[in-house]
Amino acid sequence: MAYCRNCGTQIDDDAAFCPDCGASQGNANPPVADNGGFLWGLLGCCIPIAGFILFLVWKDTKPKTAKAAGIGVIVGIVLAILGYIVGLVIMVMICWVICNGWS
Ligand SMILES: [Zn+2]
């Protein structure tokens, strides 16, 4: 249960207004911009370490943005691994062609 910010009457946690005095029960903290920004995901993708740190910093205060950064980190790591594997395969193929020719 929560208490009215104006008169202290016990009210529902999610009540927007106090049923007793009618005072607005807006969140005590000013609303933070938590829009799950695509750019933060992109940052996490490009710089997984930075994205991971942002994820840890924001996971409580900005869950959506933290999630976007976290997904970016995962995508970035997966892309890095895929890039590494593809690069390795291409290198092996090039070496194979150099050593054995096309036939
Ligand atoms: Zn009240």
Tab-separated table of N, CA, C and O and ligand atoms in Angstrom:
chain	number	residue	atom	x	y	z
A	1	MET	N	0.832	-1.211	0.000
A	1	MET	CA	0.000	0.000	0.000
A	1	MET	C	0.864	1.257	0.000
A	1	MET	O	1.956	1.278	0.546
A	2	ALA	N	0.315	2.310	-0.615
A	2	ALA	CA	0.998	3.606	-0.622
A	2	ALA	C	0.173	4.588	0.211
A	2	ALA	O	-0.953	4.288	0.619
A	3	TYR	N	0.761	5.732	0.461
A	3	TYR	CA	0.066	6.754	1.235
A	3	TYR	C	-0.006	8.044	0.430
A	3	TYR	O	0.904	8.367	-0.330
A	4	CYS	N	-1.102	8.758	0.572
A	4	CYS	CA	-1.284	10.010	-0.143
A	4	CYS	C	-0.140	10.971	0.171
A	4	CYS	O	0.251	11.113	1.332
A	5	ARG	N	0.366	11.602	-0.864
A	5	ARG	CA	1.477	12.533	-0.668
A	5	ARG	C	0.996	13.817	0.015
A	5	ARG	O	1.801	14.566	0.560
A	6	ASN	N	-0.295	14.057	-0.042
A	6	ASN	CA	-0.829	15.301	0.510
A	6	ASN	C	-1.349	15.134	1.936
A	6	ASN	O	-0.953	15.847	2.845
A	7	CYS	N	-2.243	14.121	2.121
A	7	CYS	CA	-2.899	14.000	3.424
A	7	CYS	C	-2.494	12.737	4.181
A	7	CYS	O	-2.833	12.598	5.361
A	8	GLY	N	-1.774	11.819	3.532
A	8	GLY	CA	-1.293	10.636	4.242
A	8	GLY	C	-2.282	9.496	4.329
A	8	GLY	O	-1.995	8.479	4.948
A	9	THR	N	-3.444	9.635	3.681
A	9	THR	CA	-4.414	8.547	3.679
A	9	THR	C	-3.851	7.354	2.916
A	9	THR	O	-3.167	7.524	1.912
A	10	GLN	N	-4.158	6.138	3.415
A	10	GLN	CA	-3.688	4.948	2.715
A	10	GLN	C	-4.474	4.780	1.416
A	10	GLN	O	-5.710	4.803	1.419
A	11	ILE	N	-3.740	4.623	0.295
A	11	ILE	CA	-4.385	4.492	-1.012
A	11	ILE	C	-3.735	3.351	-1.787
A	11	ILE	O	-2.687	2.837	-1.380
A	12	ASP	N	-4.354	2.978	-2.897
A	12	ASP	CA	-3.784	1.940	-3.757
A	12	ASP	C	-2.441	2.403	-4.301
A	12	ASP	O	-2.233	3.589	-4.563
A	13	ASP	N	-1.538	1.419	-4.515
A	13	ASP	CA	-0.213	1.741	-5.050
A	13	ASP	C	-0.303	2.462	-6.387
A	13	ASP	O	0.479	3.352	-6.681
A	14	ASP	N	-1.268	2.034	-7.220
A	14	ASP	CA	-1.332	2.585	-8.573
A	14	ASP	C	-2.410	3.656	-8.710
A	14	ASP	O	-2.769	4.041	-9.812
A	15	ALA	N	-2.940	4.140	-7.572
A	15	ALA	CA	-3.959	5.181	-7.642
A	15	ALA	C	-3.334	6.480	-8.148
A	15	ALA	O	-2.275	6.893	-7.682
A	16	ALA	N	-4.012	7.101	-9.124
A	16	ALA	CA	-3.486	8.347	-9.691
A	16	ALA	C	-3.840	9.528	-8.806
A	16	ALA	O	-3.110	10.512	-8.752
A	17	PHE	N	-4.996	9.409	-8.119
A	17	PHE	CA	-5.435	10.511	-7.259
A	17	PHE	C	-5.864	9.951	-5.913
A	17	PHE	O	-6.360	8.832	-5.820
A	18	CYS	N	-5.680	10.741	-4.886
A	18	CYS	CA	-6.122	10.341	-3.548
A	18	CYS	C	-7.648	10.376	-3.505
A	18	CYS	O	-8.255	11.388	-3.854
A	19	PRO	N	-8.313	9.268	-3.101
A	19	PRO	CA	-9.782	9.269	-3.025
A	19	PRO	C	-10.294	10.172	-1.905
A	19	PRO	O	-11.467	10.539	-1.894
A	20	ASP	N	-9.436	10.509	-0.990
A	20	ASP	CA	-9.857	11.310	0.161
A	20	ASP	C	-9.785	12.799	-0.128
A	20	ASP	O	-10.766	13.521	0.021
A	21	CYS	N	-8.583	13.268	-0.560
A	21	CYS	CA	-8.411	14.705	-0.763
A	21	CYS	C	-8.278	15.068	-2.231
A	21	CYS	O	-8.300	16.248	-2.578
A	22	GLY	N	-8.136	14.061	-3.104
A	22	GLY	CA	-8.080	14.341	-4.535
A	22	GLY	C	-6.728	14.790	-5.045
A	22	GLY	O	-6.598	15.132	-6.217
A	23	ALA	N	-5.703	14.760	-4.177
A	23	ALA	CA	-4.381	15.201	-4.618
A	23	ALA	C	-3.802	14.225	-5.638
A	23	ALA	O	-3.966	13.010	-5.509
A	24	SER	N	-3.128	14.761	-6.646
A	24	SER	CA	-2.475	13.926	-7.661
A	24	SER	C	-1.354	13.128	-7.012
A	24	SER	O	-0.604	13.653	-6.198
A	25	GLN	N	-1.260	11.842	-7.375
A	25	GLN	CA	-0.225	10.973	-6.805
A	25	GLN	C	0.844	10.662	-7.840
A	25	GLN	O	1.318	9.536	-7.954
A	26	GLY	N	1.203	11.657	-8.606
A	26	GLY	CA	2.245	11.463	-9.620
A	26	GLY	C	3.485	10.884	-8.993
A	26	GLY	O	3.779	11.140	-7.829
A	27	ASN	N	4.210	10.117	-9.781
A	27	ASN	CA	5.419	9.474	-9.286
A	27	ASN	C	6.322	10.497	-8.596
A	27	ASN	O	6.518	11.603	-9.077
A	28	ALA	N	6.859	10.114	-7.437
A	28	ALA	CA	7.713	11.031	-6.678
A	28	ALA	C	8.950	11.418	-7.480
A	28	ALA	O	9.432	12.532	-7.386
A	29	ASN	N	9.453	10.460	-8.274
A	29	ASN	CA	10.621	10.759	-9.096
A	29	ASN	C	10.155	11.333	-10.424
A	29	ASN	O	9.183	10.853	-11.001
A	30	PRO	N	10.829	12.346	-10.952
A	30	PRO	CA	10.455	12.845	-12.263
A	30	PRO	C	10.642	11.734	-13.288
A	30	PRO	O	11.596	10.971	-13.206
A	31	PRO	N	9.711	11.603	-14.217
A	31	PRO	CA	9.812	10.511	-15.184
A	31	PRO	C	11.100	10.605	-15.990
A	31	PRO	O	11.447	11.672	-16.490
A	32	VAL	N	11.813	9.488	-16.084
A	32	VAL	CA	13.043	9.473	-16.868
A	32	VAL	C	12.717	9.028	-18.283
A	32	VAL	O	11.758	8.291	-18.506
A	33	ALA	N	13.507	9.503	-19.226
A	33	ALA	CA	13.322	9.091	-20.618
A	33	ALA	C	13.738	7.641	-20.747
A	33	ALA	O	14.917	7.319	-20.716
A	34	ASP	N	12.740	6.763	-20.809
A	34	ASP	CA	13.028	5.327	-20.914
A	34	ASP	C	12.280	4.800	-22.129
A	34	ASP	O	11.255	4.159	-22.017
A	35	ASN	N	12.783	5.126	-23.305
A	35	ASN	CA	12.076	4.784	-24.533
A	35	ASN	C	12.716	3.614	-25.267
A	35	ASN	O	12.406	3.353	-26.419
A	36	GLY	N	13.614	2.894	-24.587
A	36	GLY	CA	14.245	1.753	-25.245
A	36	GLY	C	14.955	2.151	-26.515
A	36	GLY	O	14.849	1.492	-27.532
A	37	GLY	N	15.677	3.256	-26.458
A	37	GLY	CA	16.283	3.868	-27.643
A	37	GLY	C	17.055	2.903	-28.525
A	37	GLY	O	17.907	2.152	-28.064
A	38	PHE	N	16.718	2.959	-29.817
A	38	PHE	CA	17.410	2.139	-30.804
A	38	PHE	C	18.897	2.485	-30.852
A	38	PHE	O	19.748	1.610	-31.020
A	39	LEU	N	19.214	3.786	-30.669
A	39	LEU	CA	20.605	4.223	-30.751
A	39	LEU	C	21.460	3.582	-29.664
A	39	LEU	O	22.625	3.264	-29.878
A	40	TRP	N	20.844	3.362	-28.489
A	40	TRP	CA	21.599	2.715	-27.403
A	40	TRP	C	21.873	1.269	-27.765
A	40	TRP	O	22.927	0.726	-27.424
A	41	GLY	N	20.917	0.641	-28.434
A	41	GLY	CA	21.135	-0.723	-28.911
A	41	GLY	C	22.267	-0.756	-29.918
A	41	GLY	O	23.124	-1.634	-29.884
A	42	LEU	N	22.266	0.259	-30.802
A	42	LEU	CA	23.315	0.360	-31.814
A	42	LEU	C	24.671	0.543	-31.139
A	42	LEU	O	25.666	-0.068	-31.529
A	43	LEU	N	24.691	1.406	-30.098
A	43	LEU	CA	25.935	1.630	-29.358
A	43	LEU	C	26.417	0.325	-28.735
A	43	LEU	O	27.602	-0.027	-28.846
A	44	GLY	N	25.462	-0.399	-28.098
A	44	GLY	CA	25.814	-1.673	-27.477
A	44	GLY	C	26.337	-2.661	-28.499
A	44	GLY	O	27.206	-3.478	-28.203
A	45	CYS	N	25.789	-2.563	-29.722
A	45	CYS	CA	26.208	-3.455	-30.802
A	45	CYS	C	27.627	-3.119	-31.258
A	45	CYS	O	28.444	-4.006	-31.484
A	46	CYS	N	27.912	-1.810	-31.368
A	46	CYS	CA	29.229	-1.370	-31.859
A	46	CYS	C	30.284	-1.485	-30.763
A	46	CYS	O	31.425	-1.852	-31.018
A	47	ILE	N	29.891	-1.120	-29.538
A	47	ILE	CA	30.840	-1.133	-28.416
A	47	ILE	C	30.211	-1.943	-27.294
A	47	ILE	O	29.603	-1.385	-26.372
A	48	PRO	N	30.299	-3.291	-27.370
A	48	PRO	CA	29.615	-4.144	-26.387
A	48	PRO	C	29.962	-3.802	-24.944
A	48	PRO	O	29.086	-3.859	-24.071
A	49	ILE	N	31.220	-3.415	-24.684
A	49	ILE	CA	31.610	-3.103	-23.295
A	49	ILE	C	30.788	-1.916	-22.783
A	49	ILE	O	30.236	-1.944	-21.675
A	50	ALA	N	30.697	-0.853	-23.616
A	50	ALA	CA	29.936	0.334	-23.221
A	50	ALA	C	28.465	-0.025	-23.033
A	50	ALA	O	27.831	0.406	-22.067
A	51	GLY	N	27.931	-0.830	-23.940
A	51	GLY	CA	26.533	-1.240	-23.838
A	51	GLY	C	26.271	-2.044	-22.580
A	51	GLY	O	25.250	-1.864	-21.914
A	52	PHE	N	27.229	-2.894	-22.234
A	52	PHE	CA	27.082	-3.729	-21.040
A	52	PHE	C	27.092	-2.870	-19.785
A	52	PHE	O	26.299	-3.078	-18.860
A	53	ILE	N	27.985	-1.867	-19.754
A	53	ILE	CA	28.054	-0.969	-18.594
A	53	ILE	C	26.742	-0.185	-18.475
A	53	ILE	O	26.179	-0.063	-17.388
A	54	LEU	N	26.239	0.334	-19.628
A	54	LEU	CA	24.977	1.070	-19.611
A	54	LEU	C	23.848	0.169	-19.123
A	54	LEU	O	22.967	0.605	-18.376
A	55	PHE	N	23.876	-1.093	-19.556
A	55	PHE	CA	22.848	-2.043	-19.134
A	55	PHE	C	22.846	-2.181	-17.610
A	55	PHE	O	21.790	-2.141	-16.967
A	56	LEU	N	24.055	-2.316	-17.022
A	56	LEU	CA	24.149	-2.470	-15.568
A	56	LEU	C	23.687	-1.201	-14.855
A	56	LEU	O	23.012	-1.263	-13.821
A	57	VAL	N	24.039	-0.031	-15.425
A	57	VAL	CA	23.698	1.247	-14.792
A	57	VAL	C	22.194	1.497	-14.859
A	57	VAL	O	21.589	1.998	-13.914
A	58	TRP	N	21.575	1.108	-15.982
A	58	TRP	CA	20.184	1.474	-16.239
A	58	TRP	C	19.166	0.402	-15.911
A	58	TRP	O	17.966	0.651	-15.999
A	59	LYS	N	19.619	-0.814	-15.566
A	59	LYS	CA	18.660	-1.917	-15.486
A	59	LYS	C	17.563	-1.669	-14.452
A	59	LYS	O	16.495	-2.237	-14.551
A	60	ASP	N	17.827	-0.822	-13.462
A	60	ASP	CA	16.810	-0.518	-12.456
A	60	ASP	C	16.006	0.737	-12.794
A	60	ASP	O	14.799	0.775	-12.609
A	61	THR	N	16.710	1.773	-13.295
A	61	THR	CA	16.029	3.049	-13.523
A	61	THR	C	15.414	3.151	-14.905
A	61	THR	O	14.388	3.791	-15.080
A	62	LYS	N	16.058	2.539	-15.903
A	62	LYS	CA	15.537	2.613	-17.274
A	62	LYS	C	15.525	1.215	-17.876
A	62	LYS	O	16.340	0.896	-18.737
A	63	PRO	N	14.586	0.374	-17.413
A	63	PRO	CA	14.606	-1.028	-17.859
A	63	PRO	C	14.527	-1.193	-19.370
A	63	PRO	O	15.184	-2.064	-19.935
A	64	LYS	N	13.712	-0.373	-20.039
A	64	LYS	CA	13.555	-0.544	-21.492
A	64	LYS	C	14.830	-0.170	-22.229
A	64	LYS	O	15.268	-0.877	-23.131
A	65	THR	N	15.417	0.976	-21.838
A	65	THR	CA	16.645	1.407	-22.487
A	65	THR	C	17.770	0.427	-22.182
A	65	THR	O	18.574	0.097	-23.061
A	66	ALA	N	17.812	-0.065	-20.940
A	66	ALA	CA	18.824	-1.047	-20.561
A	66	ALA	C	18.682	-2.300	-21.403
A	66	ALA	O	19.667	-2.871	-21.867
A	67	LYS	N	17.403	-2.706	-21.639
A	67	LYS	CA	17.154	-3.901	-22.438
A	67	LYS	C	17.638	-3.683	-23.877
A	67	LYS	O	18.244	-4.571	-24.466
A	68	ALA	N	17.356	-2.476	-24.404
A	68	ALA	CA	17.797	-2.172	-25.765
A	68	ALA	C	19.315	-2.249	-25.855
A	68	ALA	O	19.867	-2.842	-26.791
A	69	ALA	N	20.001	-1.666	-24.864
A	69	ALA	CA	21.459	-1.709	-24.850
A	69	ALA	C	21.942	-3.149	-24.704
A	69	ALA	O	22.887	-3.565	-25.377
A	70	GLY	N	21.258	-3.914	-23.838
A	70	GLY	CA	21.635	-5.310	-23.609
A	70	GLY	C	21.469	-6.150	-24.864
A	70	GLY	O	22.345	-6.948	-25.199
A	71	ILE	N	20.351	-5.948	-25.577
A	71	ILE	CA	20.134	-6.676	-26.830
A	71	ILE	C	21.216	-6.285	-27.834
A	71	ILE	O	21.748	-7.134	-28.547
A	72	GLY	N	21.549	-4.979	-27.861
A	72	GLY	CA	22.614	-4.515	-28.748
A	72	GLY	C	23.922	-5.218	-28.453
A	72	GLY	O	24.648	-5.599	-29.368
A	73	VAL	N	24.212	-5.402	-27.167
A	73	VAL	CA	25.448	-6.086	-26.763
A	73	VAL	C	25.454	-7.515	-27.302
A	73	VAL	O	26.441	-7.967	-27.892
A	74	ILE	N	24.316	-8.212	-27.109
A	74	ILE	CA	24.226	-9.604	-27.553
A	74	ILE	C	24.388	-9.672	-29.068
A	74	ILE	O	25.154	-10.488	-29.596
A	75	VAL	N	23.675	-8.766	-29.785
A	75	VAL	CA	23.776	-8.746	-31.251
A	75	VAL	C	25.218	-8.456	-31.669
A	75	VAL	O	25.758	-9.099	-32.571
A	76	GLY	N	25.839	-7.480	-30.977
A	76	GLY	CA	27.220	-7.129	-31.304
A	76	GLY	C	28.160	-8.305	-31.123
A	76	GLY	O	29.026	-8.557	-31.969
A	77	ILE	N	27.984	-9.044	-30.022
A	77	ILE	CA	28.860	-10.188	-29.742
A	77	ILE	C	28.616	-11.291	-30.763
A	77	ILE	O	29.561	-11.881	-31.294
A	78	VAL	N	27.325	-11.555	-31.071
A	78	VAL	CA	26.996	-12.593	-32.050
A	78	VAL	C	27.588	-12.223	-33.411
A	78	VAL	O	28.188	-13.072	-34.100
A	79	LEU	N	27.434	-10.939	-33.809
A	79	LEU	CA	27.984	-10.492	-35.092
A	79	LEU	C	29.499	-10.616	-35.096
A	79	LEU	O	30.092	-11.016	-36.107
A	80	ALA	N	30.145	-10.295	-33.963
A	80	ALA	CA	31.600	-10.396	-33.880
A	80	ALA	C	32.035	-11.847	-34.055
A	80	ALA	O	32.985	-12.139	-34.780
A	81	ILE	N	31.316	-12.771	-33.394
A	81	ILE	CA	31.654	-14.193	-33.495
A	81	ILE	C	31.426	-14.677	-34.930
A	81	ILE	O	32.271	-15.363	-35.515
A	82	LEU	N	30.267	-14.280	-35.513
A	82	LEU	CA	29.965	-14.669	-36.897
A	82	LEU	C	31.027	-14.116	-37.837
A	82	LEU	O	31.501	-14.828	-38.730
A	83	GLY	N	31.398	-12.841	-37.614
A	83	GLY	CA	32.422	-12.225	-38.457
A	83	GLY	C	33.731	-12.973	-38.346
A	83	GLY	O	34.420	-13.204	-39.341
A	84	TYR	N	34.065	-13.386	-37.128
A	84	TYR	CA	35.301	-14.125	-36.887
A	84	TYR	C	35.264	-15.468	-37.625
A	84	TYR	O	36.208	-15.840	-38.314
A	85	ILE	N	34.117	-16.179	-37.512
A	85	ILE	CA	33.987	-17.493	-38.148
A	85	ILE	C	34.042	-17.336	-39.663
A	85	ILE	O	34.764	-18.066	-40.356
A	86	VAL	N	33.272	-16.348	-40.193
A	86	VAL	CA	33.257	-16.129	-41.643
A	86	VAL	C	34.663	-15.770	-42.129
A	86	VAL	O	35.138	-16.298	-43.138
A	87	GLY	N	35.339	-14.902	-41.384
A	87	GLY	CA	36.692	-14.515	-41.744
A	87	GLY	C	37.620	-15.714	-41.744
A	87	GLY	O	38.447	-15.879	-42.649
A	88	LEU	N	37.458	-16.569	-40.739
A	88	LEU	CA	38.295	-17.771	-40.623
A	88	LEU	C	38.047	-18.701	-41.812
A	88	LEU	O	39.001	-19.215	-42.422
A	89	VAL	N	36.750	-18.899	-42.148
A	89	VAL	CA	36.398	-19.786	-43.261
A	89	VAL	C	36.975	-19.241	-44.558
A	89	VAL	O	37.550	-19.993	-45.362
A	90	ILE	N	36.838	-17.908	-44.764
A	90	ILE	CA	37.365	-17.310	-45.989
A	90	ILE	C	38.882	-17.481	-46.046
A	90	ILE	O	39.443	-17.826	-47.096
A	91	MET	N	39.552	-17.287	-44.919
A	91	MET	CA	41.009	-17.447	-44.891
A	91	MET	C	41.399	-18.874	-45.216
A	91	MET	O	42.335	-19.109	-45.991
A	92	VAL	N	40.678	-19.831	-44.622
A	92	VAL	CA	40.981	-21.246	-44.881
A	92	VAL	C	40.756	-21.549	-46.355
A	92	VAL	O	41.572	-22.235	-46.993
A	93	MET	N	39.659	-21.002	-46.928
A	93	MET	CA	39.369	-21.235	-48.348
A	93	MET	C	40.459	-20.649	-49.226
A	93	MET	O	40.903	-21.287	-50.190
A	94	ILE	N	40.891	-19.415	-48.883
A	94	ILE	CA	41.948	-18.781	-49.675
A	94	ILE	C	43.230	-19.607	-49.589
A	94	ILE	O	43.879	-19.875	-50.606
A	95	CYS	N	43.579	-20.055	-48.405
A	95	CYS	CA	44.781	-20.871	-48.225
A	95	CYS	C	44.661	-22.169	-49.015
A	95	CYS	O	45.622	-22.613	-49.652
A	96	TRP	N	43.451	-22.754	-48.972
A	96	TRP	CA	43.202	-24.007	-49.690
A	96	TRP	C	43.418	-23.793	-51.188
A	96	TRP	O	44.082	-24.582	-51.854
A	97	VAL	N	42.867	-22.686	-51.709
A	97	VAL	CA	42.989	-22.392	-53.132
A	97	VAL	C	44.449	-22.135	-53.489
A	97	VAL	O	44.951	-22.628	-54.500
A	98	ILE	N	45.166	-21.406	-52.643
A	98	ILE	CA	46.571	-21.087	-52.912
A	98	ILE	C	47.382	-22.380	-52.924
A	98	ILE	O	48.231	-22.590	-53.798
A	99	CYS	N	47.128	-23.260	-51.983
A	99	CYS	CA	47.921	-24.467	-51.844
A	99	CYS	C	47.527	-25.527	-52.871
A	99	CYS	O	48.367	-26.268	-53.356
A	100	ASN	N	46.236	-25.622	-53.217
A	100	ASN	CA	45.758	-26.746	-54.026
A	100	ASN	C	45.217	-26.347	-55.375
A	100	ASN	O	44.919	-27.213	-56.180
A	101	GLY	N	45.055	-25.060	-55.629
A	101	GLY	CA	44.457	-24.640	-56.884
A	101	GLY	C	42.959	-24.870	-56.857
A	101	GLY	O	42.403	-25.329	-55.859
A	102	TRP	N	42.293	-24.513	-57.949
A	102	TRP	CA	40.837	-24.619	-57.995
A	102	TRP	C	40.369	-26.055	-58.209
A	102	TRP	O	39.257	-26.401	-57.883
A	103	SER	N	41.183	-26.888	-58.783
A	103	SER	CA	40.724	-28.241	-59.089
A	103	SER	C	40.983	-29.188	-57.926
A	103	SER	O	41.910	-28.982	-57.176
B	1	ZN	ZN	-5.016	12.700	0.167
